Amino acid sequence: MADSKTVEIRIKRQLTPDGPSRRETFRVPLRPGLNIIGALMMIAENPVTAEGRQTVPVSYDANCLEEVCGSCAMVINGKVHMACSALIERLDQPIRLEPMSRFPVVRDLQVDRSRLFRDLQRVKAWIPIDGTYDLGPGPRMSQREQEAAYHFARCISCGSCLEVCPQYNDQTQFVGAAVLGQVRLFNSHPTGQMNAPERLEALLGPGGIHECGYAQNCVEICPKDIPLTQAISEVGGQVMRHVLLGFLRK
Amino acid sequence: MANPRVIVVGGGLAGLMATIRVAEMGVPVDVFSIVPVKRSHSVCAQGGINAAKNLKGEGDSTWKHFDDTIFGGDFLANQPPVKDMAEAAPGIIDMLDRMGVMFNRTSEGLLDFRLFGGTLYHRTAFAGATTGQQLLYALDEQVRRFEAEGKVRKFEHWEFLSAVLDSSHACRGICAMDLHSMEVHAFPADAVIIATGGIGAIFGKSTNSVTCTGSAQGALYQQGAYYANGEFVQVHPTAIPGEDKLRLMSESARGEGGRVWVPRDGKKWYFLEEWYPKYGNLVPRDIATRAIHKVVYEMGLGVEGHPAVYLDLTEIDPKVLDLKLGGILEIYEKFVGVDPRQQPMKVFPGMHYTMGGLWVDYRHMTNLPGLLAAGECEYQYHGANRLGANALLSCIFAGRVSGATAVEYLRNVSNGADAVPSSVFDQEKLRQQELNEKVLEGKGGENPYTIWREMGQWMTEHVTVIRYNEKLKKCDEKMVELLERSRRINLSDQSRWSNQTLAFTRELSNMLQLARVITQGALARNESRGAHYKPEYPDRDDQNWLKTTKAFFAPDVDEPRFVYEPVDTSLIPLRERKY
């Protein structure tokens, strides 16, 4: 190899969900455009530590490598980031990789984010269509509405916003910003708004929107630049009106 | 039958649409997916979905969509199912719209449509440049609703290993592996729908996601399923080369006015516009890809001496770009570090899609009763070359048809999976467990990732854009060598928890078997048609090759055998494909 430059990567490893964790250091050749996934692929092919000790490949979640599937979020140099779009040349070295801390570790850099999908179910994040058979066109929508909603529709469920949220951990049931963004999306859709009360109701109990501490870390970290705090304040207002209206009707 | 149940393998567009259709008909569904279904490869589709809704006053029609698709596929697709798909497309767009897909709108609040390759009509509905993502999410949400109602169970982080076949070769369920515990289980079902997507990993680097290995198709082919038209592989003209993968730069960039050029004699040479004045930058993908190859390799005009051409969006208003192409501009910016609004992008062709796949009949049943296939993993709709924005459509259409067929099948089959002796399931489970043990205990010093890289390099070099018989023969010999070596792998990781190397090694042998199907299929087909191009046989040969390739596995010799069946061209007469 003409270019013998290498980069040092320190990885927090844990072989089982309950097992002890340890750190291993690797050196991989630096190539132009190399990202964290590329480096992990090289380690998988040659799992030898910087000290020359044989080890096992590092487990991690990844799929599209285009920052659209949401799989490969991990903590890179202390900050959550998608591993595919984390280009090595732009990172301080040595590079430190750790699994996300707010979710149970499966192995190494793999974590279990199923809670996020369960919470989407909890708030009924869908349009309740009558069926898939031919019922004619959907509702009309202005360009302005579409543009605003599209931002929220691009959420990749990576969990980055949850990783940086002070209110989201295994002690709380807080649904977090990603799910609130989806409530905003469905509650503003012409058909989805018919079921808005059900979604708001789900946000009244434990883990609901009142648990948000307005730290605003979510909107800073979102890899898709989704206006999450805007969603939180809009949905907060909807919940307030929903409670008030319910109170007045009693 | 007591408790009918359908298994769907794969949670992309085809799998989720099939799931919805089956659940809607009142039959419970188990969905198996390597990744959480919301993370399936369908999210990567960018440009849009075709439907001749004719909302631009151009006189478009479903017949024209049908004709463009058949012509674009160089007459290799059976015509009746393609006609059905084109006719169903406008209704599919309406369904997606009702599900809440944030399609781009016109000023009147109607759906907007854009131009795409291989047509002269604005026929492509789109949601920014992340249409696949938006469609997948809509279906994911509907499936989540059925899940909440207890009609769908999801098995995420599970990998399909094989079909469970009874003594008459009917499919009675599947064997799958929990990718965390690495345990193998057999699951009974009255019908199984395979929707496992593409095969990009066989070519090493491609625009596909990591999970698109074709392993399920490879396993089923070795169990007796026919694999059709494997030699037809689409190389997308505009991808961004990378260390870990090739990233797609959507055709919609050209649909919205992007122009392809290279510097020549100090000037911008728009070679596609010059060579194809009618369609310009929007000629079908196989043609654009070969043109770029010619400009780079034969004429030596690659940008700065590299294998690259410019894809130029800088003449377009940046506000329009953000609205219609935001998602793909972001990918280029993030991964290349250059703003495509300011500077032309550097792109090069990359393996993108397989037109071939599991053989199915018009109702999506494979040759194994009870086993169906839908989506990119089957061969039905695209002939010798797929038109842009027809993939999302074919996935959803095939998912819908296969779901209905599965329910019809299980209502008519004389005895259900519950009547099958448990030994049938136990035997297949044992066979799969033994295969795992063999991999874990393997010795011989071979490395699965090294073998994979070699396979990818050979397949990309010899079995993509330009094919020579001599090299195809050598490539097949190489695959035999790699298969041999793959039996001498020793795993660096022998653990029994989330062992990704074990799962990968299992996939690798299935990939190698499919690689031989593709290579030998290409070797046999002495003509040029659509994406299959042989300089030694530069013309389409309808007399000898207007037929579907069907490969089947011969276990005694451990290699493919081929039969051919005629193509149904009953609706549109053959004509020369010229753009």
Coordinates of N, CA and C in Angstrom, one line a residue, chain B residues 225 228 263 292 297 491:
Chain B
A225 N -36.6 -24.5 -6.2 CA -37.3 -23.4 -6.8 C -36.6 -23.0 -8.1
A228 N -35.3 -17.4 -12.4 CA -35.5 -17.0 -13.8 C -34.8 -15.7 -14.2
P263 N -15.8 16.9 -19.8 CA -15.0 17.9 -20.6 C -14.4 17.3 -21.8
I292 N -21.9 5.8 -20.8 CA -20.9 6.3 -19.9 C -19.7 5.5 -20.0
Y297 N -14.2 4.5 -20.9 CA -13.2 3.5 -21.2 C -12.7 3.5 -22.7
L491 N -14.1 -19.8 11.4 CA -14.6 -18.5 11.9 C -13.7 -17.9 13.0

